[in-house]
Coordinates of C-alpha atoms in Angstrom, one line a residue:
M1 CA -28.7 43.2 82.2
M2 CA -25.0 43.7 81.6
N3 CA -24.4 40.0 82.1
S4 CA -27.2 39.2 79.6
F5 CA -25.6 41.5 77.0
K6 CA -22.2 39.9 77.5
Q7 CA -23.8 36.5 77.1
K8 CA -25.3 37.5 73.8
L9 CA -21.9 38.7 72.6
R10 CA -20.1 35.5 73.6
G11 CA -18.5 34.0 70.5
V12 CA -18.9 37.2 68.5
S13 CA -15.8 39.0 67.5
I14 CA -15.6 42.8 67.6
S15 CA -15.0 42.8 63.8
Q16 CA -18.2 40.8 63.2
L17 CA -20.2 43.2 65.4
I18 CA -18.7 46.3 63.7
T19 CA -19.2 44.8 60.1
L20 CA -22.8 43.7 60.7
S21 CA -23.7 47.0 62.4
A22 CA -22.0 49.0 59.5
C23 CA -24.0 47.1 56.9
L24 CA -27.3 47.7 58.8
L25 CA -26.5 51.4 59.2
V26 CA -25.8 51.8 55.5
F27 CA -29.0 49.9 54.6
T28 CA -31.0 52.0 57.1
I29 CA -29.7 55.3 55.7
V30 CA -30.4 54.2 52.1
L31 CA -33.8 52.5 52.6
V32 CA -35.6 53.6 55.8
F33 CA -34.8 57.3 55.9
P34 CA -35.8 58.0 52.2
L35 CA -39.1 56.1 52.7
L36 CA -39.8 58.2 55.8
S37 CA -39.1 61.3 53.7
L38 CA -41.6 60.1 51.1
F39 CA -44.4 59.4 53.5
S40 CA -43.9 62.7 55.3
K41 CA -44.0 64.6 52.0
A42 CA -47.4 63.2 51.2
F43 CA -48.9 65.0 54.3
L44 CA -47.3 68.4 53.5
S45 CA -48.3 71.2 51.3
R46 CA -46.0 72.8 48.6
A47 CA -45.0 75.3 51.3
D48 CA -44.0 72.3 53.6
E49 CA -47.0 72.9 56.0
F50 CA -48.7 69.9 57.5
V51 CA -52.1 69.4 55.8
G52 CA -52.9 65.9 56.9
F53 CA -54.9 63.9 54.3
Q54 CA -55.8 66.9 52.2
N55 CA -53.5 65.8 49.4
Y56 CA -55.2 62.4 49.3
I57 CA -58.6 64.1 49.3
T58 CA -57.5 66.3 46.4
Y59 CA -56.2 63.3 44.5
F60 CA -59.3 61.1 44.9
G61 CA -61.5 64.1 44.2
S62 CA -60.1 64.5 40.7
P63 CA -62.1 62.3 38.3
M64 CA -59.1 62.1 35.9
L65 CA -56.7 61.1 38.6
R66 CA -59.2 58.7 40.2
A67 CA -59.6 57.0 36.8
S68 CA -55.9 56.3 36.7
I69 CA -56.3 53.9 39.6
L70 CA -59.0 51.9 37.8
N71 CA -57.1 52.0 34.6
T72 CA -54.0 50.6 36.3
I73 CA -55.9 47.8 38.0
D74 CA -57.6 47.0 34.7
I75 CA -54.5 46.7 32.6
S76 CA -52.7 44.8 35.4
L77 CA -55.4 42.2 35.7
W78 CA -55.6 41.5 32.0
A79 CA -51.8 41.4 31.6
T80 CA -51.5 39.1 34.6
M81 CA -54.1 36.6 33.4
F82 CA -52.5 36.4 29.9
S83 CA -48.9 36.3 31.1
A84 CA -49.6 33.7 33.8
S85 CA -51.6 31.5 31.4
L86 CA -49.0 31.7 28.6
G87 CA -46.1 31.3 31.1
F88 CA -47.6 28.2 32.5
L89 CA -48.2 26.6 29.1
Y90 CA -44.7 27.5 28.0
A91 CA -43.1 26.1 31.1
Y92 CA -45.3 23.0 30.9
A93 CA -44.0 22.5 27.3
L94 CA -40.4 22.6 28.4
T95 CA -40.8 20.4 31.4
R96 CA -43.6 17.9 30.7
T97 CA -43.3 17.2 27.0
R98 CA -40.8 15.7 24.6
I99 CA -40.6 18.6 22.1
K100 CA -37.3 19.4 20.4
G101 CA -35.3 22.6 20.9
K102 CA -36.1 23.1 24.6
V103 CA -32.8 25.0 25.2
F104 CA -33.5 27.4 22.3
F105 CA -37.1 28.0 23.4
K106 CA -35.9 28.7 27.0
Y107 CA -33.4 31.4 26.1
I108 CA -35.7 33.1 23.6
A109 CA -38.3 33.4 26.4
L110 CA -35.8 35.5 28.3
I111 CA -35.3 38.1 25.6
P112 CA -37.7 40.7 27.1
I113 CA -35.6 40.7 30.3
F114 CA -32.6 42.1 28.3
I115 CA -34.3 45.2 27.0
P116 CA -36.1 48.1 28.8
T117 CA -39.9 48.0 28.9
V118 CA -40.0 51.2 26.8
V119 CA -38.5 49.0 24.0
H120 CA -41.3 46.5 24.2
A121 CA -43.7 49.4 23.4
I122 CA -41.5 50.7 20.6
G123 CA -41.4 47.3 19.0
L124 CA -45.1 47.0 19.1
I125 CA -45.4 50.4 17.5
Y126 CA -43.1 49.2 14.6
L127 CA -45.3 46.2 14.3
F128 CA -48.8 47.4 14.9
G129 CA -48.6 51.2 14.8
R130 CA -50.4 53.3 12.1
Q131 CA -47.4 52.7 9.8
G132 CA -46.5 49.3 11.3
I133 CA -45.3 46.2 9.5
V134 CA -48.2 44.0 10.5
T135 CA -50.6 46.9 10.0
G136 CA -49.5 47.3 6.4
I137 CA -49.9 43.5 5.8
L138 CA -53.4 43.4 7.3
G139 CA -54.4 46.7 5.8
A140 CA -56.2 47.7 9.0
D141 CA -55.2 49.7 12.1
I142 CA -55.8 47.7 15.4
E143 CA -55.4 50.9 17.5
I144 CA -52.3 49.7 19.5
Y145 CA -52.0 53.1 21.2
G146 CA -53.7 53.3 24.6
R147 CA -55.2 50.5 26.7
L148 CA -54.5 47.6 24.3
G149 CA -50.9 48.6 23.7
I150 CA -50.2 48.8 27.4
I151 CA -51.7 45.4 28.1
V152 CA -49.7 43.7 25.3
S153 CA -46.5 45.5 26.4
E154 CA -47.1 44.3 30.0
I155 CA -47.7 40.8 28.8
V156 CA -44.4 40.8 27.1
F157 CA -42.7 42.3 30.2
T158 CA -44.2 39.9 32.7
F159 CA -44.2 36.7 30.6
P160 CA -40.5 35.8 31.4
Q161 CA -41.1 36.2 35.1
A162 CA -44.2 33.9 35.0
F163 CA -42.4 31.4 32.8
L164 CA -39.3 31.1 35.1
M165 CA -41.4 30.7 38.2
F166 CA -43.5 28.0 36.7
F167 CA -40.5 26.3 35.1
V168 CA -38.8 25.9 38.5
A169 CA -42.1 24.6 40.0
L170 CA -42.8 22.1 37.2
E171 CA -39.2 20.9 36.7
F172 CA -39.4 18.3 39.5
A173 CA -42.4 16.1 40.3
D174 CA -43.1 12.8 42.0
G175 CA -43.7 10.3 39.2
R176 CA -45.5 7.9 41.5
L177 CA -48.7 10.0 41.4
Y178 CA -48.7 10.1 37.6
E179 CA -48.0 6.3 37.4
A180 CA -51.0 5.6 39.7
A181 CA -53.2 7.9 37.6
D182 CA -52.0 6.2 34.4
S183 CA -52.8 2.7 35.8
M184 CA -56.3 3.9 36.6
G185 CA -56.8 5.3 33.1
V186 CA -57.1 9.0 34.2
P187 CA -57.2 11.2 31.1
P188 CA -54.4 13.9 30.7
L189 CA -56.7 16.9 31.3
K190 CA -57.9 15.4 34.6
K191 CA -54.3 14.7 35.7
L192 CA -53.5 18.4 35.0
F193 CA -56.3 19.6 37.3
K194 CA -56.1 16.9 39.9
I195 CA -52.3 16.5 40.2
T196 CA -50.2 19.1 38.5
L197 CA -52.1 22.3 39.4
P198 CA -52.5 21.3 43.1
E199 CA -48.8 20.6 43.3
I200 CA -47.9 24.1 42.2
K201 CA -50.9 26.0 43.7
Y202 CA -48.7 28.3 45.8
T203 CA -46.6 29.1 42.8
V204 CA -49.7 30.0 40.9
V205 CA -50.6 32.6 43.7
S206 CA -47.0 33.9 43.7
V207 CA -47.0 34.3 39.9
F208 CA -50.3 36.2 40.0
F209 CA -49.1 38.7 42.5
V210 CA -45.6 39.1 41.0
C211 CA -47.0 39.7 37.5
F212 CA -49.8 42.0 38.8
T213 CA -47.3 44.1 40.8
L214 CA -44.9 44.4 37.9
A215 CA -47.6 45.5 35.5
F216 CA -49.1 47.8 38.2
T217 CA -45.9 49.7 38.8
D218 CA -44.3 49.7 35.3
F219 CA -43.6 53.1 33.8
G220 CA -41.8 52.5 30.5
A221 CA -44.5 50.9 28.4
P222 CA -47.4 53.3 29.4
K223 CA -45.1 56.3 28.9
V224 CA -44.4 55.3 25.2
I225 CA -47.6 53.6 24.0
G226 CA -50.2 54.7 26.5
S227 CA -51.2 57.9 24.6
S228 CA -54.0 59.6 26.7
F229 CA -54.7 56.4 28.8
N230 CA -53.4 57.5 32.2
V231 CA -52.0 55.0 34.8
L232 CA -50.5 55.6 38.2
A233 CA -46.9 55.4 37.1
T234 CA -47.3 58.1 34.4
D235 CA -49.3 60.2 36.9
I236 CA -46.2 60.3 39.1
Y237 CA -44.1 61.4 36.2
K238 CA -46.6 64.1 35.2
Q239 CA -46.9 65.4 38.8
V240 CA -43.1 65.5 39.4
V241 CA -41.6 66.3 36.0
G242 CA -44.6 68.1 34.4
Q243 CA -46.0 70.1 37.3
F244 CA -43.2 70.0 39.8
N245 CA -45.8 68.9 42.4
M246 CA -43.6 66.8 44.6
N247 CA -46.3 66.4 47.3
M248 CA -48.9 65.0 44.9
G249 CA -46.1 62.8 43.4
A250 CA -45.5 61.4 46.9
V251 CA -49.3 60.7 47.3
V252 CA -49.3 58.7 44.1
G253 CA -46.1 56.9 45.2
T254 CA -47.7 55.7 48.4
I255 CA -50.7 54.5 46.4
L256 CA -48.4 52.7 44.1
L257 CA -46.9 50.9 47.1
I258 CA -50.2 49.2 48.1
P259 CA -50.3 46.2 45.7
A260 CA -46.5 45.7 46.0
V261 CA -46.8 45.5 49.8
I262 CA -49.8 43.2 49.6
S263 CA -47.9 41.0 47.2
F264 CA -44.9 41.0 49.4
I265 CA -46.9 39.9 52.5
I266 CA -48.8 37.2 50.7
D267 CA -45.6 35.9 49.1
R268 CA -43.9 35.7 52.5
L269 CA -46.9 33.9 54.0
I270 CA -47.1 31.2 51.4
S271 CA -43.3 30.8 50.9
S272 CA -43.0 28.6 53.9
K273 CA -45.8 26.4 52.6
N274 CA -44.1 26.2 49.3
A275 CA -40.8 25.1 50.6
G276 CA -41.5 21.4 50.4
T277 CA -39.1 19.1 48.6
L278 CA -39.5 15.7 47.0
G279 CA -39.6 12.9 49.4
A280 CA -36.9 10.2 49.6
K281 CA -39.2 7.7 48.0
A282 CA -40.2 9.9 45.1
T283 CA -39.4 8.7 41.6
K284 CA -38.5 10.7 38.6
L285 CA -41.4 11.6 36.3
E286 CA -41.1 9.7 33.0
I287 CA -42.5 11.7 30.2
K288 CA -44.2 9.4 27.8
K289 CA -44.4 9.7 24.1
N290 CA -47.5 11.6 22.8
N291 CA -47.2 13.0 19.3
R292 CA -50.5 15.0 19.4
R293 CA -49.4 16.7 22.7
D294 CA -45.9 17.4 21.4
I295 CA -47.1 18.8 18.1
F296 CA -49.5 21.2 19.9
F297 CA -46.9 22.4 22.4
F298 CA -44.1 22.7 19.8
A299 CA -46.5 24.9 17.7
F300 CA -47.4 27.0 20.8
C301 CA -43.7 27.5 21.7
S302 CA -42.9 28.3 18.1
L303 CA -45.6 30.9 18.0
V304 CA -44.4 32.6 21.2
T305 CA -40.9 32.5 20.0
L306 CA -41.9 34.0 16.7
C307 CA -43.6 36.9 18.5
F308 CA -40.5 37.7 20.4
L309 CA -38.3 37.4 17.4
A310 CA -40.7 39.6 15.4
L311 CA -40.4 42.2 18.2
I312 CA -36.6 42.2 17.9
G313 CA -36.8 42.0 14.1
S314 CA -38.9 45.2 14.1
L315 CA -36.2 47.0 16.0
L316 CA -33.6 45.8 13.5
V317 CA -35.8 47.2 10.7
G318 CA -36.1 50.5 12.5
A319 CA -32.5 50.8 13.4
F320 CA -31.0 49.9 10.0
T321 CA -33.3 51.8 7.6
E322 CA -33.0 55.4 6.7
F323 CA -36.6 56.5 7.4
Y324 CA -39.1 53.8 8.0
P325 CA -41.4 53.2 6.2
Y326 CA -40.8 55.9 3.6
N327 CA -37.1 55.2 2.9
M328 CA -36.1 51.6 3.5
G329 CA -32.5 52.0 2.4
F330 CA -29.9 50.5 4.6
T331 CA -28.0 52.9 6.9
L332 CA -25.9 53.1 10.1
A333 CA -26.7 56.7 10.6
N334 CA -29.2 55.9 13.3
F335 CA -26.3 54.9 15.6
N336 CA -25.0 58.5 15.4
F337 CA -27.1 59.4 18.4
H338 CA -28.2 63.0 18.8
E339 CA -26.5 64.8 21.7
S340 CA -29.7 66.3 23.0
A341 CA -30.6 62.8 24.2
G342 CA -27.2 62.1 25.6
G343 CA -25.6 60.7 22.4
I344 CA -23.5 57.6 22.5
G345 CA -22.1 58.8 25.8
S346 CA -25.4 57.8 27.5
Y347 CA -24.7 54.2 26.4
F348 CA -21.2 54.2 27.9
N349 CA -22.6 55.9 31.0
S350 CA -25.0 53.0 31.3
L351 CA -22.2 50.5 31.0
K352 CA -20.3 52.4 33.7
M353 CA -23.3 52.6 36.0
A354 CA -24.2 48.9 35.5
G355 CA -20.6 47.8 36.0
L356 CA -20.4 49.8 39.3
T357 CA -23.8 48.6 40.4
A358 CA -22.8 45.0 39.7
T359 CA -19.4 45.3 41.4
F360 CA -20.4 47.1 44.5
G361 CA -23.8 45.5 44.7
T362 CA -22.4 42.0 44.5
A363 CA -19.8 42.7 47.1
F364 CA -22.2 44.4 49.5
V365 CA -24.9 41.7 49.1
F366 CA -22.6 38.8 49.6
I367 CA -20.9 40.4 52.7
Y368 CA -24.3 41.4 54.1
A369 CA -25.7 37.9 53.5
Y370 CA -22.6 36.3 55.1
M371 CA -22.9 38.4 58.2
V372 CA -26.6 37.7 58.6
E373 CA -26.1 33.9 58.0
K374 CA -22.8 33.1 59.5
T375 CA -22.6 35.4 62.6
N376 CA -23.1 33.6 65.9
G377 CA -25.5 35.3 68.2
L378 CA -26.7 38.9 67.7
G379 CA -30.2 37.5 66.9
A380 CA -32.0 40.8 67.0
L381 CA -29.5 42.5 64.6
R382 CA -29.7 39.5 62.2
R383 CA -33.5 39.5 62.3
Y384 CA -33.5 43.3 61.5
G385 CA -31.0 42.6 58.7
N386 CA -33.3 39.9 57.2
L387 CA -36.3 42.3 57.4
L388 CA -34.4 45.1 55.6
S389 CA -33.1 42.8 52.9
L390 CA -36.6 41.7 51.9
L391 CA -38.3 45.2 52.0
P392 CA -36.9 46.3 48.6
M393 CA -38.9 43.5 47.0
A394 CA -42.0 45.5 47.9
L395 CA -40.8 48.8 46.5
P396 CA -41.5 49.9 43.0
G397 CA -38.6 51.6 41.2
M398 CA -40.4 54.9 40.9
V399 CA -41.1 55.0 44.7
I400 CA -37.4 54.4 45.3
G401 CA -36.4 57.2 42.9
L402 CA -38.9 59.6 44.4
S403 CA -37.9 58.8 48.0
F404 CA -34.3 59.4 47.0
I405 CA -35.2 62.9 45.7
F406 CA -36.9 63.9 49.0
F407 CA -34.1 62.5 51.2
F408 CA -30.9 63.3 49.3
N409 CA -31.9 66.5 47.6
T410 CA -31.8 68.4 50.8
P411 CA -28.9 70.8 51.4
S412 CA -29.0 70.1 55.2
N413 CA -28.4 66.4 54.4
P414 CA -24.6 65.5 54.8
L415 CA -25.1 63.2 51.8
Y416 CA -26.5 66.0 49.6
F417 CA -23.3 66.0 47.5
I418 CA -24.1 62.6 45.9
Y419 CA -27.4 64.0 44.4
G420 CA -27.1 64.3 40.6
T421 CA -24.0 62.0 40.4
I422 CA -23.5 58.5 39.3
T423 CA -23.3 57.5 43.0
I424 CA -27.0 58.0 43.6
L425 CA -27.9 56.0 40.5
V426 CA -25.8 53.1 41.7
L427 CA -27.3 53.3 45.2
S428 CA -30.8 53.3 43.8
N429 CA -30.1 50.3 41.5
V430 CA -28.5 48.3 44.3
L431 CA -31.4 49.0 46.6
H432 CA -34.0 48.3 43.8
F433 CA -32.6 44.9 42.9
F434 CA -31.2 43.9 46.3
S435 CA -33.7 41.3 47.5
V436 CA -33.3 38.6 44.8
P437 CA -29.5 38.6 45.0
F438 CA -29.7 38.5 48.8
L439 CA -31.9 35.4 48.7
T440 CA -29.6 33.8 46.2
A441 CA -26.5 34.5 48.4
S442 CA -28.3 33.3 51.5
A443 CA -29.4 30.1 49.9
C444 CA -25.9 29.5 48.7
L445 CA -24.3 30.2 52.1
K446 CA -26.8 28.0 53.9
K447 CA -25.6 25.0 51.8
L448 CA -22.0 25.5 53.0
D449 CA -21.0 23.4 56.0
K450 CA -20.9 25.4 59.2
E451 CA -17.8 23.5 60.2
Y452 CA -15.7 25.7 58.0
E453 CA -16.3 28.6 60.4
S454 CA -16.0 26.4 63.5
V455 CA -12.7 24.9 62.5
G456 CA -11.4 28.4 61.5
D457 CA -12.4 29.8 64.9
S458 CA -10.8 26.9 66.8
M459 CA -7.6 27.6 65.0
N460 CA -7.8 31.3 65.6
I461 CA -8.1 32.0 61.9
P462 CA -9.8 35.4 61.3
R463 CA -13.2 35.2 59.9
W464 CA -12.2 37.4 56.9
K465 CA -9.7 34.8 55.9
T466 CA -12.3 32.0 56.1
F467 CA -14.6 34.2 54.1
L468 CA -12.1 34.9 51.3
R469 CA -10.4 31.5 51.1
V470 CA -13.4 29.2 51.6
S471 CA -16.9 30.9 51.3
V472 CA -16.1 33.0 48.3
P473 CA -14.4 30.3 46.1
L474 CA -17.2 27.8 46.9
S475 CA -19.9 30.4 46.1
L476 CA -18.4 31.6 42.8
P477 CA -21.4 30.5 40.6
A478 CA -23.8 32.3 42.9
I479 CA -21.6 35.4 43.0
L480 CA -21.4 35.5 39.2
E481 CA -25.2 35.0 39.0
I482 CA -25.7 38.0 41.3
F483 CA -23.2 40.1 39.3
M484 CA -25.1 39.3 36.1
Y485 CA -28.5 40.0 37.7
F486 CA -27.4 43.5 38.9
F487 CA -25.7 44.3 35.6
V488 CA -28.6 43.3 33.3
N489 CA -31.3 45.0 35.4
S490 CA -29.2 48.2 35.8
M491 CA -28.9 48.4 32.0
V492 CA -32.6 48.2 31.4
T493 CA -34.2 50.0 34.3
V494 CA -36.0 53.2 33.7
S495 CA -38.4 53.7 36.7
A496 CA -35.8 53.6 39.4
V497 CA -33.6 56.2 37.8
V498 CA -35.8 58.4 35.7
F499 CA -36.1 61.1 38.4
L500 CA -32.4 60.8 39.4
V501 CA -30.5 61.3 36.1
S502 CA -29.0 64.7 35.5
S503 CA -28.3 66.6 32.3
S504 CA -24.6 66.0 32.8
F505 CA -24.9 62.2 33.2
R506 CA -27.6 60.6 31.0
I507 CA -28.1 56.9 30.7
A508 CA -29.2 54.8 27.7
A509 CA -32.6 53.4 29.0
V510 CA -33.8 56.9 29.9
S511 CA -32.4 58.4 26.7
I512 CA -34.5 55.9 24.7
T513 CA -37.6 57.4 26.3
H514 CA -36.4 61.0 25.4
M515 CA -35.6 59.9 21.8
E516 CA -39.1 58.5 21.4
E517 CA -40.6 61.7 22.8
A518 CA -38.6 63.7 20.2
G519 CA -39.8 61.5 17.3
R520 CA -36.4 59.8 16.8
V521 CA -37.8 56.3 17.1
S522 CA -35.1 54.8 14.8
Q523 CA -32.4 56.1 17.1
A524 CA -34.3 54.6 20.0
A525 CA -34.4 51.3 18.3
A526 CA -30.6 51.5 17.6
M527 CA -29.9 52.2 21.2
S528 CA -32.1 49.3 22.3
L529 CA -30.1 46.9 20.1
L530 CA -26.9 48.0 21.8
I531 CA -28.4 47.4 25.2
L532 CA -29.7 44.0 24.1
A533 CA -26.3 43.0 22.6
M534 CA -24.4 43.9 25.8
N535 CA -26.9 42.0 28.0
V536 CA -26.8 38.9 25.8
L537 CA -23.0 39.1 25.8
V538 CA -22.9 39.3 29.6
R539 CA -25.3 36.3 29.9
I540 CA -23.2 34.2 27.5
L541 CA -20.0 35.1 29.5
Y542 CA -21.8 34.1 32.7
E543 CA -22.9 30.7 31.2
I544 CA -19.3 30.0 30.1
A545 CA -17.8 31.1 33.4
V546 CA -20.2 28.9 35.4
K547 CA -19.5 25.9 33.2
L548 CA -15.7 26.3 33.6
I549 CA -16.0 26.7 37.4
R550 CA -18.1 23.6 37.7
K551 CA -15.7 21.6 35.5
K552 CA -12.9 22.7 37.7
F553 CA -14.6 21.6 40.9
E554 CA -15.6 18.3 39.3
H555 CA -12.0 17.7 38.2
K556 CA -10.8 18.4 41.8
E557 CA -13.3 15.9 43.2
I558 CA -12.3 13.2 40.7
V559 CA -8.6 13.8 41.6
T560 CA -9.4 13.7 45.4
D561 CA -11.4 10.5 45.0
A562 CA -8.5 8.9 43.0
E563 CA -6.0 9.9 45.6
K564 CA -8.1 8.4 48.4
N565 CA -8.5 5.1 46.5

């Protein structure tokens, strides 16, 4: 047994073993232990006595709480069907037509990502509320509060996710199939159902489950525009914040996990089938001219763009008018945020939190991915690392926040001192958004030649030097993408941190919710614009930085080729 263990460690330095083990230990403490605390709490009474499934029996025995499950499934299904359909058409327009303004349309479609989901609901209230802009024009109230408002908000929230997934799937295609279909006179609609959709069938399944899970677990929109229409996410909030019933909150949290876990498992099962690439004999799809098609899709993209711009425009109206709709005079007073909701300090707190999350999250993710991908041997540890890295993808933000309360808010826990500080907010954000950056880092590192490490090892160069001098410079675009992903999502998240913010450290996204509760909707709109402006700025800086890096590498390649010749 000792010889077998030594054999497994052959070629593995002590520093590699310690670093990988330390990363896995941190991840286990932050992910596994809090989840165990959450599940155990669901089987305890308020007096911390074991009651088995009694909490679940009580929950499902309440008609009102039981209705929340059906309501959540209902709004999630409708939102998924609409966002998936609209996302496909929008992606199809940008990849399979010859319309003008594709770059403009692409970036406008990303706008909902840059603002919290509570803001989607606030924008809809400004447009379609009882005193809304569109309501006034139509002269009729469409009753946006409740079920309809939540569905529309979730469509806005999930549309960018659906669009991006379909965009990637449709961007490349084997032109030979379409050429053969054209030669046989196959009509466009039949090509869509016989060629295009079968090509992306696994993406369709993934989009459905991703959108359904996002809508199922979202808290922000139902909180603002849901009125008396209860869903699971707001049930958790009411149980924990309203009634201080942590055990029942844990019960709802475990129920909230079900669709996320199912989605995660199905996505993992089909991901291997969806990993195909274009064959060597594939030809590029030539998009032929078709005026009727292009006019239709240009009008469709323009309509979707108009909806998103109207949403942002309504926030501008609310933020820069004295008292909408009764006093439409221009003012900047709405940017003097009331201290009871955190004031302007909550915005700077968000910048600080997002900056720390992006900095430490990016560093940890990239080191973690490097150790999992580039360590020789230690197969069991690396497999465990891969499993841990993908689990956050199946965890709703509210479940993470709730599990952190149960685990860290215990005086006997040595890490109790971080509860109520910015540290626990950063940890929750890094965990919540970990999986996508990890997959990005892993994909980037897999593309790097393994010979870099082999040559370094043969010359007795420490792995950390190879990491800093080779892997990091070659992976800069991916590192910047990870940084931006962490920053933007940390600025807009509500669900992962709503239970963890303290009165001494408030953040902007949660403050928007409190402002709306207090009737200061204009100030909520103003804070939303500040978040949007910062996230757009970060995105622009990212695009500029990536272009400069790629130009630099292209210049080096040209110089190297010239020297060789």
